[in-house]
Amino acid sequence: MKNTYYPFLLAVAIFMVGCGSDDDKDTYTPPTPPPNETDPQDPKDPQPGDNVTVNFTAAMNAMSRATDTSFENGDLIGVFAVKASEGDKRGIIANSGNYADNVSYRYNGGMLVPTSNGITKEEGTKLFYTAVYPYTSQAGATFDFTVNSDQRSYANHTGSDLCTASTDATDATQVNLNFTHRLSRIVANFTGDGWGSDDMIVSINALPTAQADINNLKFTAKGSKTRLYFSPNGTRSYKVILPPQVFNDGEYFLQVTVNGKTYDIKAQTQISLVSGKSYEYTINMNASAPDVITFTGDINPWNTEDKIDDIIPEDLQDDLEPWITIYKGNNPPNIEGTYFIDPFVTVYCQDQGNGGYDPGTLVNSEYVKFSNQNMTFNTLDISERTANGSSTASGNGAFISGTGNNFSAFFNTVGQSHGISTKTALVISGTKTQNGIANLRYAFVMVEKGSDPNHYLMEEGVFRVFEDQDGLSVKATWPSSAPTKNVKAQGSVVEKCIYSNWR
């Protein structure tokens, strides 16, 4: 028996808030990170002209191909190298004839170990590196990659996750390769009591082959459609990896077989899968209405780097780096709960002397609450309230990155203030401990703004950074009402940061 249903897509809403400033400033030169110090060269160190071995470490920029957190021992990866010439900005690989062609390495505890002869070079020679997972002898500048049609087995699913990494020109002998997913992923979650208790078989009729263009990072679906079977992803959750492609309005999309019945679900609107994106769908059926299936979906960046870049441009990330650590990775701690930031002080305002606070300036202490953390897609919601209860704010649809106990939470909003369009971002970083969050830092960024001839708002690209001065934001209870704090504070970080001068 087959029943046909039609999905519709929902957009993701992301919202966030602002912070504070002062208009009476002394001239201040912010501290700068200490210069790199190098020891005098040891005469035993490699000299120009010596042959040296290049060693690699590997990491996934987001939910990785295997356990959704990291590579696994035994994974095979192919590495290319291209010799850099003066002025080269990119390492363009050829199908063959490169400095090194598709050298096979095996992942082992964070390191890549060559399966035979590894890459060597002359000391001082600069090389670009490009790597491809999983290893395939066909890899090159362009090649075809076909996902496994039956991904119900663990090995077939992880072996379908085409990932690549590339580096700038470097003469280093210890090179880190940060991999990025290049295909698309669909996660289907089934809710409601109408599905029964039997195991499900979930599949999709799709193009299985991607024509990979590594230099231009284009991955184009080709060939004839075939049925791809989903891998288990937890209770009533299934996932599949497939090339980026389009499903037209009215085209068969998902097929679900359970309890002897097969349900075909058609696309009601055009669905376009994009490289490096993960598409999550929730399909609900209740026993009281077995002929009514609701189908909703969200689109999320699959790669952590893409998520961060969507909120804060890379050049601003570089500017922020001396003042707040951005912890990357896809295995952050669970930080749900309420925390009290007190004393809340200014670390650095990029516009100090022109609207920003002096370092060390107190602002109103604040409660911050994280909730609804999704440990699969690393999203969470936030609520904020000043200690004197004068300001509250909340937002949802944000995401969290990090590894171990270290995390960074990212929030943004697109809106208007004083009739001026704005795109702002907030980053909160710290280390989860038994008693709260250690070393919490809080950065507010004016990413973009519209015409502002009277300079009401912070300038575009400007950021301000604050911290919990005593190094620990303790666990707390969200206040129904909060007493006024008896401190000499300059205002609310939540309320005031967007304005160029505190009025």
Coordinates of C-alpha atoms in Angstrom, one line a residue:
M1 CA 0.0 0.0 0.0
K2 CA 1.3 3.4 -0.9
N3 CA 0.2 6.8 0.3
T4 CA 1.5 10.1 -1.1
Y5 CA 2.2 13.2 0.9
Y6 CA 3.6 16.6 0.2
P7 CA 6.3 18.4 2.2
F8 CA 6.7 22.1 2.8
L9 CA 9.8 24.0 4.1
L10 CA 10.2 26.3 7.1
A11 CA 12.8 29.1 7.4
V12 CA 15.1 29.3 10.4
A13 CA 14.7 32.5 12.5
I14 CA 17.8 33.9 14.2
F15 CA 17.7 36.8 16.6
M16 CA 20.1 38.6 18.9
V17 CA 20.7 41.7 21.0
G18 CA 23.1 44.6 21.6
C19 CA 25.5 46.0 24.4
G20 CA 26.9 49.5 25.9
S21 CA 29.3 52.6 25.6
D22 CA 30.4 55.9 27.2
D23 CA 31.1 59.3 25.5
D24 CA 33.7 60.7 27.9
K25 CA 37.0 59.0 27.1
D26 CA 40.8 59.3 27.6
T27 CA 43.2 58.4 24.8
Y28 CA 44.0 54.7 25.2
T29 CA 46.3 52.4 23.3
P30 CA 45.1 48.8 23.7
P31 CA 47.6 46.1 24.6
T32 CA 48.8 44.0 21.7
P33 CA 49.7 40.3 21.8
P34 CA 53.4 39.7 22.4
P35 CA 55.5 39.1 19.3
N36 CA 56.4 35.5 18.4
E37 CA 59.7 34.6 19.9
T38 CA 62.0 32.1 18.3
D39 CA 65.0 30.4 19.7
P40 CA 68.3 30.8 17.9
Q41 CA 68.6 28.1 15.2
D42 CA 70.1 24.9 16.4
P43 CA 72.9 23.8 14.1
K44 CA 71.2 20.4 13.9
D45 CA 68.0 21.9 12.5
P46 CA 67.3 21.3 8.8
Q47 CA 69.2 23.6 6.5
P48 CA 68.1 24.9 3.0
G49 CA 68.6 22.1 0.5
D50 CA 68.1 19.3 3.1
N51 CA 65.3 16.8 2.4
V52 CA 62.7 16.7 5.1
T53 CA 59.6 14.7 5.7
V54 CA 56.2 16.5 5.8
N55 CA 53.8 15.4 8.6
F56 CA 50.1 16.0 8.6
T57 CA 47.4 16.3 11.2
A58 CA 43.7 16.1 10.1
A59 CA 40.5 17.6 11.6
M60 CA 36.9 18.0 10.4
N61 CA 35.6 21.5 10.2
A62 CA 32.1 20.3 11.4
M63 CA 30.1 17.1 11.8
S64 CA 32.6 14.6 10.5
R65 CA 32.2 11.8 8.1
A66 CA 32.3 9.0 10.6
T67 CA 31.0 9.5 14.2
D68 CA 29.8 13.1 13.5
T69 CA 32.7 14.3 15.7
S70 CA 36.0 13.2 14.3
F71 CA 37.9 10.9 11.8
E72 CA 38.5 7.4 12.9
N73 CA 41.6 5.3 13.0
G74 CA 42.2 3.6 9.7
D75 CA 40.5 6.2 7.5
L76 CA 42.4 6.6 4.2
I77 CA 43.0 10.1 2.8
G78 CA 44.8 11.1 -0.5
V79 CA 47.1 14.1 -0.4
F80 CA 48.4 16.2 -3.4
A81 CA 51.1 18.8 -3.3
V82 CA 51.9 21.7 -5.7
K83 CA 55.1 23.7 -5.6
A84 CA 54.5 27.4 -5.0
S85 CA 56.0 30.1 -7.2
E86 CA 56.4 33.7 -6.3
G87 CA 53.1 35.5 -6.1
D88 CA 51.0 32.3 -6.2
K89 CA 47.7 32.6 -4.3
R90 CA 46.3 29.2 -4.9
G91 CA 47.6 25.7 -5.4
I92 CA 46.0 24.5 -8.6
I93 CA 46.3 20.8 -8.9
A94 CA 46.5 18.8 -12.2
N95 CA 45.2 15.3 -12.7
S96 CA 48.8 14.2 -12.6
G97 CA 52.3 15.6 -12.7
N98 CA 52.0 17.6 -9.4
Y99 CA 54.8 17.8 -6.9
A100 CA 53.0 14.9 -5.2
D101 CA 50.0 13.0 -6.6
N102 CA 47.4 11.4 -4.4
V103 CA 49.7 10.1 -1.8
S104 CA 47.8 7.7 0.5
Y105 CA 47.8 8.3 4.2
R106 CA 46.0 6.5 7.1
Y107 CA 44.5 8.4 10.0
N108 CA 45.8 7.4 13.3
G109 CA 45.1 9.3 16.5
G110 CA 45.0 12.7 14.9
M111 CA 48.1 12.1 12.7
L112 CA 48.2 11.0 9.1
V113 CA 50.6 8.1 8.6
P114 CA 51.7 7.3 5.0
T115 CA 50.7 3.8 3.8
S116 CA 54.0 3.6 1.8
N117 CA 56.3 6.5 1.0
G118 CA 55.1 9.8 2.3
I119 CA 55.7 13.3 0.9
T120 CA 59.2 14.8 1.3
K121 CA 60.6 18.1 0.2
E122 CA 63.7 20.3 0.3
E123 CA 63.9 22.5 3.5
G124 CA 62.5 25.9 2.7
T125 CA 60.4 24.8 -0.3
K126 CA 56.9 26.1 -0.1
L127 CA 54.1 23.8 -1.1
F128 CA 50.3 24.0 -1.4
Y129 CA 48.5 20.9 -0.1
T130 CA 45.1 19.5 -1.2
A131 CA 43.6 16.4 0.4
V132 CA 40.6 14.2 -0.5
Y133 CA 38.6 11.8 1.8
P134 CA 37.8 9.0 1.3
Y135 CA 40.9 7.9 -0.6
T136 CA 40.1 6.9 -4.2
S137 CA 42.6 6.1 -6.9
Q138 CA 40.6 8.2 -9.4
A139 CA 41.1 11.5 -7.4
G140 CA 42.5 14.4 -9.2
A141 CA 41.6 17.9 -10.4
T142 CA 38.4 16.4 -11.7
F143 CA 36.9 13.0 -11.0
D144 CA 33.6 11.2 -10.5
F145 CA 32.6 10.2 -7.0
T146 CA 29.6 7.9 -6.4
V147 CA 28.0 7.5 -3.0
N148 CA 27.0 4.0 -1.8
S149 CA 23.4 3.3 -2.7
D150 CA 22.7 1.3 0.4
Q151 CA 24.0 3.4 3.3
R152 CA 22.2 1.3 6.0
S153 CA 25.6 -0.1 7.0
Y154 CA 28.0 2.2 9.0
A155 CA 30.9 1.7 6.6
N156 CA 28.8 2.5 3.5
H157 CA 27.4 5.7 5.0
T158 CA 30.8 7.1 6.2
G159 CA 32.4 6.0 3.0
S160 CA 30.0 8.2 1.0
D161 CA 31.0 11.4 2.7
L162 CA 33.3 13.2 0.2
C163 CA 35.4 15.8 2.0
T164 CA 38.4 17.9 0.9
A165 CA 41.0 20.1 2.5
S166 CA 43.4 22.7 1.1
T167 CA 46.2 24.9 2.5
D168 CA 48.0 28.1 1.7
A169 CA 51.6 27.8 0.5
T170 CA 53.7 26.7 3.4
D171 CA 57.3 25.6 4.1
A172 CA 56.2 23.9 7.3
T173 CA 56.9 20.3 7.9
Q174 CA 53.9 19.9 10.3
V175 CA 50.8 20.7 8.3
N176 CA 47.2 20.7 9.6
L177 CA 44.5 19.7 7.1
N178 CA 41.0 21.0 7.9
F179 CA 38.4 19.1 6.0
T180 CA 35.0 20.3 4.8
H181 CA 32.0 18.2 3.6
R182 CA 31.4 18.7 -0.1
L183 CA 28.2 16.8 -0.7
S184 CA 24.8 17.2 0.9
R185 CA 23.1 15.4 3.8
I186 CA 19.5 14.8 4.6
V187 CA 18.3 13.8 8.1
A188 CA 14.7 12.5 8.4
N189 CA 13.2 12.5 11.9
F190 CA 9.9 10.6 12.5
T191 CA 7.5 11.8 15.2
G192 CA 4.0 10.8 16.4
D193 CA 2.5 7.5 17.5
G194 CA 1.2 6.5 14.1
W195 CA 4.3 4.8 12.8
G196 CA 4.1 1.8 15.1
S197 CA 7.1 0.0 16.6
D198 CA 8.6 -1.7 13.6
D199 CA 11.9 -0.6 12.1
M200 CA 11.7 1.7 9.2
I201 CA 13.2 1.6 5.7
V202 CA 13.8 5.1 4.5
S203 CA 15.0 5.9 1.0
I204 CA 15.2 8.6 -1.7
N205 CA 15.3 8.4 -5.5
A206 CA 18.3 10.5 -6.4
L207 CA 21.4 11.0 -8.6
P208 CA 24.2 9.1 -6.9
T209 CA 27.3 10.5 -8.7
A210 CA 29.0 13.8 -8.2
Q211 CA 31.4 15.2 -10.8
A212 CA 34.0 16.8 -8.5
D213 CA 36.0 19.8 -9.6
I214 CA 38.5 20.2 -6.7
N215 CA 40.1 23.5 -7.9
N216 CA 36.8 25.3 -8.2
L217 CA 35.0 23.4 -5.4
K218 CA 32.1 22.4 -7.7
F219 CA 30.3 19.1 -7.2
T220 CA 27.7 18.5 -9.8
A221 CA 25.3 15.6 -9.8
K222 CA 25.2 13.4 -12.8
G223 CA 24.0 10.0 -14.1
S224 CA 20.7 8.2 -13.7
K225 CA 18.6 8.3 -10.5
T226 CA 18.7 5.3 -8.2
R227 CA 17.3 4.5 -4.8
L228 CA 19.6 5.5 -1.9
Y229 CA 18.8 4.0 1.5
F230 CA 19.2 6.0 4.7
S231 CA 21.5 5.1 7.6
P232 CA 20.2 4.9 11.2
N233 CA 20.8 8.1 13.1
G234 CA 19.2 7.4 16.5
T235 CA 15.7 6.7 17.6
R236 CA 13.3 7.3 14.7
S237 CA 16.0 9.3 12.9
Y238 CA 17.7 8.4 9.6
K239 CA 20.4 10.1 7.4
V240 CA 21.8 9.9 3.9
I241 CA 24.6 11.5 2.0
L242 CA 24.1 12.4 -1.6
P243 CA 25.4 14.8 -4.3
P244 CA 23.9 18.4 -4.4
Q245 CA 20.9 18.3 -6.7
V246 CA 17.4 19.6 -7.3
F247 CA 14.1 17.9 -6.7
N248 CA 11.3 19.5 -8.7
D249 CA 7.8 20.4 -7.5
G250 CA 5.7 17.2 -7.6
E251 CA 8.7 14.9 -7.8
Y252 CA 8.9 11.8 -5.5
F253 CA 11.2 12.7 -2.7
L254 CA 11.2 10.4 0.3
Q255 CA 9.9 6.8 0.6
V256 CA 9.1 5.2 4.0
T257 CA 8.2 1.6 4.5
V258 CA 7.0 0.6 8.0
N259 CA 4.4 -1.9 9.3
G260 CA 4.0 -3.4 5.8
K261 CA 2.9 0.0 4.3
T262 CA 4.9 2.2 2.0
Y263 CA 4.5 6.0 2.0
D264 CA 5.7 8.1 -0.9
I265 CA 6.3 11.7 -0.1
K266 CA 6.4 14.2 -3.0
A267 CA 8.1 17.6 -3.1
Q268 CA 5.4 20.3 -3.1
T269 CA 7.9 23.0 -4.1
Q270 CA 11.4 22.8 -5.7
I271 CA 14.0 21.5 -3.2
S272 CA 17.6 22.4 -4.0
L273 CA 20.4 20.6 -2.1
V274 CA 23.6 22.6 -1.8
S275 CA 27.2 21.5 -1.2
G276 CA 28.1 21.5 2.4
K277 CA 24.5 21.8 3.7
S278 CA 22.5 19.5 6.0
Y279 CA 18.7 19.3 5.5
E280 CA 16.7 18.2 8.5
Y281 CA 13.1 17.1 8.0
T282 CA 10.5 16.1 10.7
I283 CA 7.7 13.8 9.5
N284 CA 4.8 13.4 11.9
M285 CA 1.9 10.9 11.9
N286 CA -0.5 10.3 14.8
A287 CA -2.4 7.1 15.2
S288 CA -5.7 9.0 15.6
A289 CA -5.3 10.4 12.0
P290 CA -3.1 7.9 10.1
D291 CA -3.8 9.5 6.8
V292 CA -2.5 12.9 7.8
I293 CA 1.3 13.3 7.7
T294 CA 2.9 16.7 8.4
F295 CA 6.3 17.3 6.9
T296 CA 8.6 20.3 7.9
G297 CA 12.2 21.0 7.2
D298 CA 15.1 23.2 8.2
I299 CA 18.3 23.9 6.2
N300 CA 21.6 24.2 8.2
P301 CA 25.2 24.7 7.3
W302 CA 26.9 21.3 7.6
N303 CA 30.3 22.8 8.2
T304 CA 31.2 24.8 11.3
E305 CA 33.4 27.1 9.3
D306 CA 30.5 28.0 7.0
K307 CA 28.3 28.7 10.0
I308 CA 30.8 31.1 11.6
D309 CA 31.6 32.8 8.4
D310 CA 27.8 33.4 7.8
I311 CA 27.7 35.4 11.1
I312 CA 31.2 37.0 11.3
P313 CA 33.3 37.6 8.2
E314 CA 36.8 36.0 8.3
D315 CA 38.6 39.3 8.4
L316 CA 36.6 40.3 11.5
Q317 CA 37.4 36.9 13.1
D318 CA 41.1 37.7 12.7
D319 CA 40.6 41.1 14.4
L320 CA 38.7 39.5 17.3
E321 CA 41.3 36.8 17.9
P322 CA 43.6 38.7 20.3
W323 CA 40.6 39.5 22.5
I324 CA 38.3 36.5 22.5
T325 CA 39.0 32.9 21.7
I326 CA 36.7 31.4 19.1
Y327 CA 36.6 27.6 19.8
K328 CA 35.9 25.7 16.6
G329 CA 34.9 22.1 16.3
N330 CA 31.7 20.1 16.4
N331 CA 31.8 18.5 19.9
P332 CA 31.0 21.3 22.4
P333 CA 29.8 20.7 25.9
N334 CA 26.2 21.0 27.0
I335 CA 26.0 24.5 28.5
E336 CA 22.2 24.6 29.2
G337 CA 21.4 26.6 32.3
T338 CA 21.6 30.1 33.8
Y339 CA 24.8 31.8 34.7
F340 CA 25.6 35.1 36.5
I341 CA 28.2 37.4 34.9
D342 CA 29.6 39.5 37.8
P343 CA 31.6 41.7 37.8
F344 CA 31.0 42.4 34.1
V345 CA 33.8 44.6 32.8
T346 CA 35.1 46.0 29.5
V347 CA 38.1 44.2 28.0
Y348 CA 38.5 46.2 24.8
C349 CA 36.4 48.4 22.5
Q350 CA 37.8 48.8 19.0
D351 CA 36.2 52.3 19.0
Q352 CA 37.6 53.3 22.4
G353 CA 37.8 57.1 22.4
N354 CA 35.0 57.3 19.8
G355 CA 32.0 55.9 21.6
G356 CA 33.4 52.7 23.2
Y357 CA 34.2 52.1 26.9
D358 CA 37.6 52.3 28.5
P359 CA 39.1 49.0 29.5
G360 CA 38.1 48.0 33.0
T361 CA 34.8 50.0 32.9
L362 CA 32.1 48.2 34.8
V363 CA 28.7 47.5 33.1
N364 CA 25.6 46.1 34.7
S365 CA 26.0 42.5 35.8
E366 CA 23.9 40.1 33.9
Y367 CA 22.1 36.8 33.9
V368 CA 22.5 34.7 30.8
K369 CA 20.4 31.5 30.1
F370 CA 21.1 28.9 27.5
S371 CA 18.3 26.5 26.6
N372 CA 17.1 24.0 24.0
Q373 CA 20.6 22.9 23.0
N374 CA 20.4 20.5 20.2
M375 CA 23.4 18.1 20.5
T376 CA 23.0 16.8 16.9
F377 CA 22.9 20.2 15.1
N378 CA 24.6 22.2 17.8
T379 CA 21.9 24.9 18.0
L380 CA 20.7 26.6 21.2
D381 CA 18.6 29.6 22.4
I382 CA 19.6 32.4 24.7
S383 CA 17.9 34.8 27.2
E384 CA 19.6 37.7 28.9
R385 CA 18.6 39.9 31.9
T386 CA 20.5 42.6 33.7
A387 CA 21.0 42.2 37.4
N388 CA 18.8 45.2 38.2
G389 CA 16.1 43.9 35.9
S390 CA 16.2 47.0 33.6
S391 CA 16.8 45.1 30.4
T392 CA 15.9 41.7 29.0
A393 CA 16.4 40.1 25.6
S394 CA 16.2 36.6 24.1
G395 CA 16.9 34.9 20.9
N396 CA 16.8 31.5 19.2
G397 CA 18.2 29.6 16.2
A398 CA 21.9 30.2 17.2
F399 CA 24.6 27.6 17.2
I400 CA 27.5 26.5 19.3
S401 CA 30.9 25.1 18.4
G402 CA 33.9 23.8 20.3
T403 CA 35.5 20.7 21.7
G404 CA 35.8 19.2 25.2
N405 CA 34.7 21.8 27.7
N406 CA 35.6 24.8 25.5
F407 CA 32.8 26.4 23.5
S408 CA 31.8 29.5 21.5
A409 CA 28.1 30.4 21.0
F410 CA 27.1 32.6 18.1
F411 CA 24.0 34.7 17.6
N412 CA 23.1 37.3 15.0
T413 CA 20.2 39.5 13.9
V414 CA 19.3 41.6 10.9
G415 CA 17.1 44.6 11.8
Q416 CA 16.9 48.4 12.1
S417 CA 17.8 51.0 14.7
H418 CA 17.1 54.7 14.3
G419 CA 15.8 53.7 10.8
I420 CA 19.3 52.3 9.9
S421 CA 19.5 48.7 8.8
T422 CA 21.9 46.6 10.8
K423 CA 23.5 43.2 10.9
T424 CA 25.0 42.5 14.3
A425 CA 26.7 39.5 15.9
L426 CA 27.3 38.3 19.4
V427 CA 29.9 35.7 20.4
I428 CA 30.1 34.2 23.9
S429 CA 33.1 32.0 24.6
G430 CA 34.3 30.1 27.7
T431 CA 35.0 26.8 29.4
K432 CA 32.2 24.8 31.0
T433 CA 33.1 23.7 34.6
Q434 CA 31.3 22.0 37.5
N435 CA 30.5 25.4 39.1
G436 CA 29.7 27.4 36.0
I437 CA 31.6 29.0 33.0
A438 CA 35.2 29.9 33.5
N439 CA 36.9 32.7 31.6
L440 CA 33.7 33.9 29.9
R441 CA 34.2 36.6 27.3
Y442 CA 31.4 38.4 25.4
A443 CA 32.0 40.1 22.1
F444 CA 29.5 42.3 20.2
V445 CA 30.2 43.1 16.5
M446 CA 28.6 45.6 14.1
V447 CA 28.9 43.4 11.0
E448 CA 27.1 45.7 8.6
K449 CA 24.9 48.8 8.7
G450 CA 23.1 51.2 6.3
S451 CA 23.6 54.9 5.8
D452 CA 24.3 56.6 9.1
P453 CA 25.4 60.2 8.4
N454 CA 24.9 61.3 12.0
H455 CA 26.9 58.4 13.4
Y456 CA 24.1 57.2 15.7
L457 CA 25.4 53.6 15.7
M458 CA 28.7 51.8 16.0
E459 CA 30.8 51.9 12.9
E460 CA 30.6 49.0 10.5
G461 CA 33.2 46.3 11.4
V462 CA 33.7 47.6 15.0
F463 CA 33.5 45.3 17.9
R464 CA 33.5 45.5 21.7
V465 CA 34.6 42.8 24.1
F466 CA 33.6 42.2 27.8
E467 CA 34.4 39.6 30.4
D468 CA 33.5 38.2 33.9
Q469 CA 36.3 39.8 35.8
D470 CA 36.7 37.2 38.5
G471 CA 37.0 34.4 35.9
L472 CA 33.9 32.4 36.9
S473 CA 30.3 33.0 35.8
V474 CA 28.6 30.9 38.5
K475 CA 25.5 28.8 38.0
A476 CA 22.4 30.7 39.0
T477 CA 18.6 30.6 39.0
W478 CA 16.8 32.7 36.4
P479 CA 15.3 35.6 38.5
S480 CA 11.6 36.3 38.4
S481 CA 12.7 39.7 39.7
A482 CA 16.1 40.9 40.5
P483 CA 17.4 43.4 43.0
T484 CA 19.3 46.5 41.9
K485 CA 23.0 45.9 42.2
N486 CA 24.9 48.5 44.2
V487 CA 27.8 49.0 41.8
K488 CA 28.9 52.0 39.7
A489 CA 28.2 50.6 36.3
Q490 CA 28.0 52.4 33.1
G491 CA 24.9 50.8 31.6
S492 CA 23.7 47.5 30.2
V493 CA 25.8 45.6 27.7
V494 CA 22.5 44.2 26.3
E495 CA 20.9 47.7 25.7
K496 CA 23.8 50.0 24.8
C497 CA 26.4 48.4 22.6
I498 CA 24.9 49.2 19.3
Y499 CA 25.0 53.0 19.9
S500 CA 28.1 54.9 19.1
N501 CA 27.7 57.0 22.2
W502 CA 25.8 56.2 25.4
R503 CA 23.0 58.8 25.7

